[in-house]
PDB file of C-alpha atoms and ligand atoms in Angstrom:
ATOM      1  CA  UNK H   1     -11.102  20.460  12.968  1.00 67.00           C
ATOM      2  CA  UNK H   2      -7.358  19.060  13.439  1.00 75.00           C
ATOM      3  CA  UNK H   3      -5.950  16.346  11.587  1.00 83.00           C
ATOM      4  CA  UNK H   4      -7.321  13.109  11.752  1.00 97.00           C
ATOM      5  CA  UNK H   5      -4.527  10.343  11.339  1.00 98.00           C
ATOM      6  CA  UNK H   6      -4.862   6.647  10.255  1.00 98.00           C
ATOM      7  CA  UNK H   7      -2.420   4.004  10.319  1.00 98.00           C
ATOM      8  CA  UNK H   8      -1.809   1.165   7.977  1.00 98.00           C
ATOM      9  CA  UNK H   9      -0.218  -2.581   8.185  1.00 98.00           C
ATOM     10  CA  UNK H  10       0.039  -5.514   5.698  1.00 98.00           C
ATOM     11  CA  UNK H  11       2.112  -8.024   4.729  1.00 98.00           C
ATOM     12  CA  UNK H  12       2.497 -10.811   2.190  1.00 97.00           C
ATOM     13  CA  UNK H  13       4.172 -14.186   1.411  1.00 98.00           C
ATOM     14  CA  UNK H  14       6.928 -14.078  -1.344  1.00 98.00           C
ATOM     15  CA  UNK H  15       7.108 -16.826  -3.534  1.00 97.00           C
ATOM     16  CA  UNK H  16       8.048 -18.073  -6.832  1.00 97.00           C
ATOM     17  CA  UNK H  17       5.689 -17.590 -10.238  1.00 96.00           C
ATOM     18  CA  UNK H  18       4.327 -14.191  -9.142  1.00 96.00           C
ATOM     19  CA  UNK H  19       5.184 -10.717  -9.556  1.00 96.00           C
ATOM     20  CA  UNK H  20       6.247  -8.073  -7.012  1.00 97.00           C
ATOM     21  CA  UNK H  21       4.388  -5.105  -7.408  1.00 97.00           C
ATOM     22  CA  UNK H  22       5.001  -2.219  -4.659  1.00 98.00           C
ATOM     23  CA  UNK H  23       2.953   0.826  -4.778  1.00 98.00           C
ATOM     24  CA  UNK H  24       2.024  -0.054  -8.368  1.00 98.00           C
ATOM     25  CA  UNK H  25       5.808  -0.240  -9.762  1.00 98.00           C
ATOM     26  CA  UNK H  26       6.641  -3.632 -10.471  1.00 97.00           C
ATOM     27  CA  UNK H  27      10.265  -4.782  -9.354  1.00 97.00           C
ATOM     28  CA  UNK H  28      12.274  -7.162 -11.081  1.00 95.00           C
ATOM     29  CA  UNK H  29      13.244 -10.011  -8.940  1.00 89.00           C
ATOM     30  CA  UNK H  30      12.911 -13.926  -8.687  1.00 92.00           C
ATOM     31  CA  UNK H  31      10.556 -13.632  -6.000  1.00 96.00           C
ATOM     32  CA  UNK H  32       7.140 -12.303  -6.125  1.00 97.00           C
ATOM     33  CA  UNK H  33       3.825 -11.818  -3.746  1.00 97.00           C
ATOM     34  CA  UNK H  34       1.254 -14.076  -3.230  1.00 96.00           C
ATOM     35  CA  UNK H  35      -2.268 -12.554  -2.361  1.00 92.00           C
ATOM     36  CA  UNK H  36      -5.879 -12.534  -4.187  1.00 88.00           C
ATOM     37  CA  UNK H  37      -4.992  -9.010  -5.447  1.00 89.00           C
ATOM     38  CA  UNK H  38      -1.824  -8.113  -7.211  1.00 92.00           C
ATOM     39  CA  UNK H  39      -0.623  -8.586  -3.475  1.00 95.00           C
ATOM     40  CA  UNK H  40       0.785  -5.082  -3.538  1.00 97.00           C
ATOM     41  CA  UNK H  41       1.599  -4.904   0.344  1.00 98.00           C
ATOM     42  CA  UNK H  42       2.492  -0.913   0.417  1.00 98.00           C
ATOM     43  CA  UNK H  43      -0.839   0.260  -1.468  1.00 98.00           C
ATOM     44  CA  UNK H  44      -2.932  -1.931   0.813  1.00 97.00           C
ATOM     45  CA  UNK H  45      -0.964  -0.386   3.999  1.00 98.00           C
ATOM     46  CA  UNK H  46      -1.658   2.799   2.471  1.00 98.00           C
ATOM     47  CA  UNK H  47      -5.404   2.327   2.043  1.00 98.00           C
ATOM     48  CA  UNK H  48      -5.785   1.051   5.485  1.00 98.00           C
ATOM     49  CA  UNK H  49      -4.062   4.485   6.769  1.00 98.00           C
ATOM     50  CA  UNK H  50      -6.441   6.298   4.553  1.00 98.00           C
ATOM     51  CA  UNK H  51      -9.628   3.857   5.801  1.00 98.00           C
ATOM     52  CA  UNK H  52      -8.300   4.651   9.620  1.00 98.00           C
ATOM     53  CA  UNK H  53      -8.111   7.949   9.217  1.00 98.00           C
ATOM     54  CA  UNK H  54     -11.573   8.915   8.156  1.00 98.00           C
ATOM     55  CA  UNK H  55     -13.231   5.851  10.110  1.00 98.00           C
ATOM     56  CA  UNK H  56     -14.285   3.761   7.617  1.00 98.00           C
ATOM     57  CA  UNK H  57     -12.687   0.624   8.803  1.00 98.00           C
ATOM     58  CA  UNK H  58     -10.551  -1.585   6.710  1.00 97.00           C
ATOM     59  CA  UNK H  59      -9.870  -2.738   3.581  1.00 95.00           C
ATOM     60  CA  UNK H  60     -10.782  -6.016   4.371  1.00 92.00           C
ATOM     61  CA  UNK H  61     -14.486  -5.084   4.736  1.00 93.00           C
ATOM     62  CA  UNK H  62     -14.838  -3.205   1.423  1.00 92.00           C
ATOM     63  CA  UNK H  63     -13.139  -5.422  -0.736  1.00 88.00           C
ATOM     64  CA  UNK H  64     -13.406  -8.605   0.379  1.00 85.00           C
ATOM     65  CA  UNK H  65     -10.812 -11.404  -0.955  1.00 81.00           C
ATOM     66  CA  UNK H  66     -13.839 -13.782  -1.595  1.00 82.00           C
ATOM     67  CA  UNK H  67     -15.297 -11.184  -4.042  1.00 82.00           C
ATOM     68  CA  UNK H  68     -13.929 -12.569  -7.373  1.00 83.00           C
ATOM     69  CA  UNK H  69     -14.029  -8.972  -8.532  1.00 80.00           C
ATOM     70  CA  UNK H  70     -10.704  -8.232  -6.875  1.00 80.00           C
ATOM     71  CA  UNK H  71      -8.760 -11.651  -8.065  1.00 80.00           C
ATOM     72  CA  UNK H  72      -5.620 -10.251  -9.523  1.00 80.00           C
ATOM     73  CA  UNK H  73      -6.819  -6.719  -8.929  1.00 85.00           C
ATOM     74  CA  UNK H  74      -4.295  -3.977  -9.751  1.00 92.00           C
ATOM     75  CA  UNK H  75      -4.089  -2.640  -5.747  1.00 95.00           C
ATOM     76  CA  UNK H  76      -3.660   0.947  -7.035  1.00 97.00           C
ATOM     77  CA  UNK H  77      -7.447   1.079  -8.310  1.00 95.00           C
ATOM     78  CA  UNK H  78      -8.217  -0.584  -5.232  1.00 95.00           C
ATOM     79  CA  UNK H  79      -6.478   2.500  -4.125  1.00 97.00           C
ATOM     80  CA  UNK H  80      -8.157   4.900  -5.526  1.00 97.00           C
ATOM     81  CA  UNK H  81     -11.375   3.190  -4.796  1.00 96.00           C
ATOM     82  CA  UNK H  82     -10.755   4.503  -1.119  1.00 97.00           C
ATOM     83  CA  UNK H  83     -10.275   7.368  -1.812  1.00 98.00           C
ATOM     84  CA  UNK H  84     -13.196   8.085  -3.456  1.00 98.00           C
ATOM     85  CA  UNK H  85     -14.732   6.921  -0.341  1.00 97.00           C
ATOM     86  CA  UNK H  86     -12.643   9.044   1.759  1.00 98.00           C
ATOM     87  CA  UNK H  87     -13.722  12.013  -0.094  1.00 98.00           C
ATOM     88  CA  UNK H  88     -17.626  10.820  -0.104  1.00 97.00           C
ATOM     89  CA  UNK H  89     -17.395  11.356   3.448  1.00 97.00           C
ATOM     90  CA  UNK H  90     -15.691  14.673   2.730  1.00 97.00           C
ATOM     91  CA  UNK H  91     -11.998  14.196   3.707  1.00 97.00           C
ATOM     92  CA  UNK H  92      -9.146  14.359   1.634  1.00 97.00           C
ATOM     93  CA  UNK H  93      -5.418  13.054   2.551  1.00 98.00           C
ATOM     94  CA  UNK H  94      -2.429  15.830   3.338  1.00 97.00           C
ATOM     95  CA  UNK H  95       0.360  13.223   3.287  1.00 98.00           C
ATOM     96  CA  UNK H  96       1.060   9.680   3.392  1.00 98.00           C
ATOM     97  CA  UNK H  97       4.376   8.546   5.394  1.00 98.00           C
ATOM     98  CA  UNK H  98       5.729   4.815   4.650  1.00 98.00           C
ATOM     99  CA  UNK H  99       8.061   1.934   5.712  1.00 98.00           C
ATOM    100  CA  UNK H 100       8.024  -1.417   3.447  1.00 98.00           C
ATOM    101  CA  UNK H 101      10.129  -4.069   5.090  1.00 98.00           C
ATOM    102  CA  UNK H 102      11.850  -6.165   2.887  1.00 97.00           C
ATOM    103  CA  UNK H 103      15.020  -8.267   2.902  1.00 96.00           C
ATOM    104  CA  UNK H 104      15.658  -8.029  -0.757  1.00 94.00           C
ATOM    105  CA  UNK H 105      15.557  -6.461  -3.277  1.00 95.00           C
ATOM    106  CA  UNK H 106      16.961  -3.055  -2.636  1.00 95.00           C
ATOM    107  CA  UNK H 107      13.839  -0.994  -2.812  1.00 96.00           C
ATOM    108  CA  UNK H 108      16.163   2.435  -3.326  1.00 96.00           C
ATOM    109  CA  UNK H 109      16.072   2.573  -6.867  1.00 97.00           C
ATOM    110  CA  UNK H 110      12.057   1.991  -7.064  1.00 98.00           C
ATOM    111  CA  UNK H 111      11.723   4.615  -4.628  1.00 98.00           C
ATOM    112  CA  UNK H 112      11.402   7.857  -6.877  1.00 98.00           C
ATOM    113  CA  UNK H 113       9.024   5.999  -8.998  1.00 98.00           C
ATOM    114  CA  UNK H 114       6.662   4.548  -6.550  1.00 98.00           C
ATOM    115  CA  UNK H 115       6.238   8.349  -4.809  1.00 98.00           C
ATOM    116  CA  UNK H 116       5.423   9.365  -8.255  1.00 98.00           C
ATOM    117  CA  UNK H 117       3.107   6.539  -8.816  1.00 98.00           C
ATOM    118  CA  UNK H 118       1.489   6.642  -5.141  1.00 98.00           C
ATOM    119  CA  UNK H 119       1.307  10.635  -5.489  1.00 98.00           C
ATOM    120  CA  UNK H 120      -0.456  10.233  -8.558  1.00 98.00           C
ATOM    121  CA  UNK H 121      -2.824   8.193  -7.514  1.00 98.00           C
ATOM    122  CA  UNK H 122      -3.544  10.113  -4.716  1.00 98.00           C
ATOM    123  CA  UNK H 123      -3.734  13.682  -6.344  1.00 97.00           C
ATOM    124  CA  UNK H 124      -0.708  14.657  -3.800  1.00 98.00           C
ATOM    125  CA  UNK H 125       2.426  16.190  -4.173  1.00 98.00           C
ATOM    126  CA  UNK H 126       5.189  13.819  -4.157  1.00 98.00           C
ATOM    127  CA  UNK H 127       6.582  15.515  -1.607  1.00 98.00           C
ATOM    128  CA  UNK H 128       3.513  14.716   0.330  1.00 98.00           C
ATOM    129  CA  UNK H 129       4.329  10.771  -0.217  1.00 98.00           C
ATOM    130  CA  UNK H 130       7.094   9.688   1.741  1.00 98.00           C
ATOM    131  CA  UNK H 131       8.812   6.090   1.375  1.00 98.00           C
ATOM    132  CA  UNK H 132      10.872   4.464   3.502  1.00 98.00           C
ATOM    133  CA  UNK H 133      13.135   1.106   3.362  1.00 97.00           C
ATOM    134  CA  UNK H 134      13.917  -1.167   6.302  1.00 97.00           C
ATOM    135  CA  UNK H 135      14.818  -4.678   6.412  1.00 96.00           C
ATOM    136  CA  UNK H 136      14.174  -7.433   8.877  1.00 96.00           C
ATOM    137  CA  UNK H 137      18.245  -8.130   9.638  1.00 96.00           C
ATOM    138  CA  UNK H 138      17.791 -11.748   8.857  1.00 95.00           C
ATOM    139  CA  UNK H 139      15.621 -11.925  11.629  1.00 96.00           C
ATOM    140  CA  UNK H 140      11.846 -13.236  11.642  1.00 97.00           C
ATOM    141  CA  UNK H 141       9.716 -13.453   7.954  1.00 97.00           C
ATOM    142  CA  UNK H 142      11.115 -10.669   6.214  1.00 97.00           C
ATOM    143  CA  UNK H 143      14.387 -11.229   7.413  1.00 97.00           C
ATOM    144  CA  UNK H 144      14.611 -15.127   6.493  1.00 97.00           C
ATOM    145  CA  UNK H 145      13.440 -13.751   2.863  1.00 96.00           C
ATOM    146  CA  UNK H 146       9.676 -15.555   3.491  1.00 98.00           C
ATOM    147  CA  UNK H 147       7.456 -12.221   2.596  1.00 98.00           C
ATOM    148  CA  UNK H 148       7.509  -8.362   2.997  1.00 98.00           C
ATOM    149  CA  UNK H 149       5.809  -6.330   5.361  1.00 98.00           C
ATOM    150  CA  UNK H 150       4.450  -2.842   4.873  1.00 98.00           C
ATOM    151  CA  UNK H 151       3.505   0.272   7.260  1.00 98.00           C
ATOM    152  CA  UNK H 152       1.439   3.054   6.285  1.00 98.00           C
ATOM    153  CA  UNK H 153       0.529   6.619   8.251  1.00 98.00           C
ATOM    154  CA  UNK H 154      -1.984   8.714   6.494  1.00 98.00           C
ATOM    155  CA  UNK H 155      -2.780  12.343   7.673  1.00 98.00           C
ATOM    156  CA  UNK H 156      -6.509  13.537   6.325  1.00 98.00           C
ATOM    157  CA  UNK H 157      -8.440  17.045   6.752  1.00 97.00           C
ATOM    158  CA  UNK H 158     -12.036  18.272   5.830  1.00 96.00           C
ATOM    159  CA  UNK H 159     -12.093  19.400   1.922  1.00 91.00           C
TER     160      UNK H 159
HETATM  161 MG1  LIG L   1      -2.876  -7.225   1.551  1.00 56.82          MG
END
């Protein structure tokens, strides 16, 4: 069998009183995201990637946000979570390859640390975890500072 790829795509409103978590590091800021869950934007892109990829839809559908199970849920068990899933149906991921979109903070020095967080999580190599920073150039949501977007591609092959 060749690869099967899946792709990922979230996003979520910044706002005061909450914290910014980003594949499971949390970043110091004033600014923070709002969601059910921990709102952490890159592991839920990354989930979706790994739901695409082995068919099994979207995160949406297995954890819903009106399940009170998942209020302030720490999005990296929700992570690995799907990935027991993935594996049920006897996948496993190769790599993971992402871009978070955000105005501000710099995400550079977070970056080692959330590859080491996202690889562990996902029993890769952090070489296997890639993570990328763009911004929005003042331009549209992320660029007027209103919420950060994240994009996720996950490879997967037979175990
Ligand atoms: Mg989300």
């Amino acid at each position: 069998m060749s690869a099967l790829v899946g792709i990922g795509y979230d996003s979520h409103r910044l706002i005061a009183g909450r914290r910014l978590v980003l594949g499971g590091v949390e970043i110091p800021g004033e600014l923070g995201l709002d969601g059910h869950s921990d709102a952490d934007v890159l592991a839920h892109a990354i989930a979706d990637a790994l739901l695409g990829g082995a068919g099994l839809g979207d995160i949406g559908e297995h954890f819903p946000d009106t399940d009170e199970r998942w209020r302030d849920a720490d999005s990296m068990e929700l992570l690995a979570h799907v990935l027991a899933r993935v594996r049920e149906v006897g996948l496993e991921p190769v790599n993971v390859d992402c871009t978070v979109v955000m105005e501000r903070p710099k995400l550079s020095p977070h970056r080692s640390a959330i590859r080491t967080a996202l690889a562990a999580v996902l029993g890769l190599d952090v070489q296997r975890i890639n993570v990328k920073a763009s911004t929005g150039e003042g331009i549209g949501f992320v660029g007027r500072g209103e919420g950060v977007a994240a994009l996720a591609v996950a490879s997967l092959r037979e175990r």
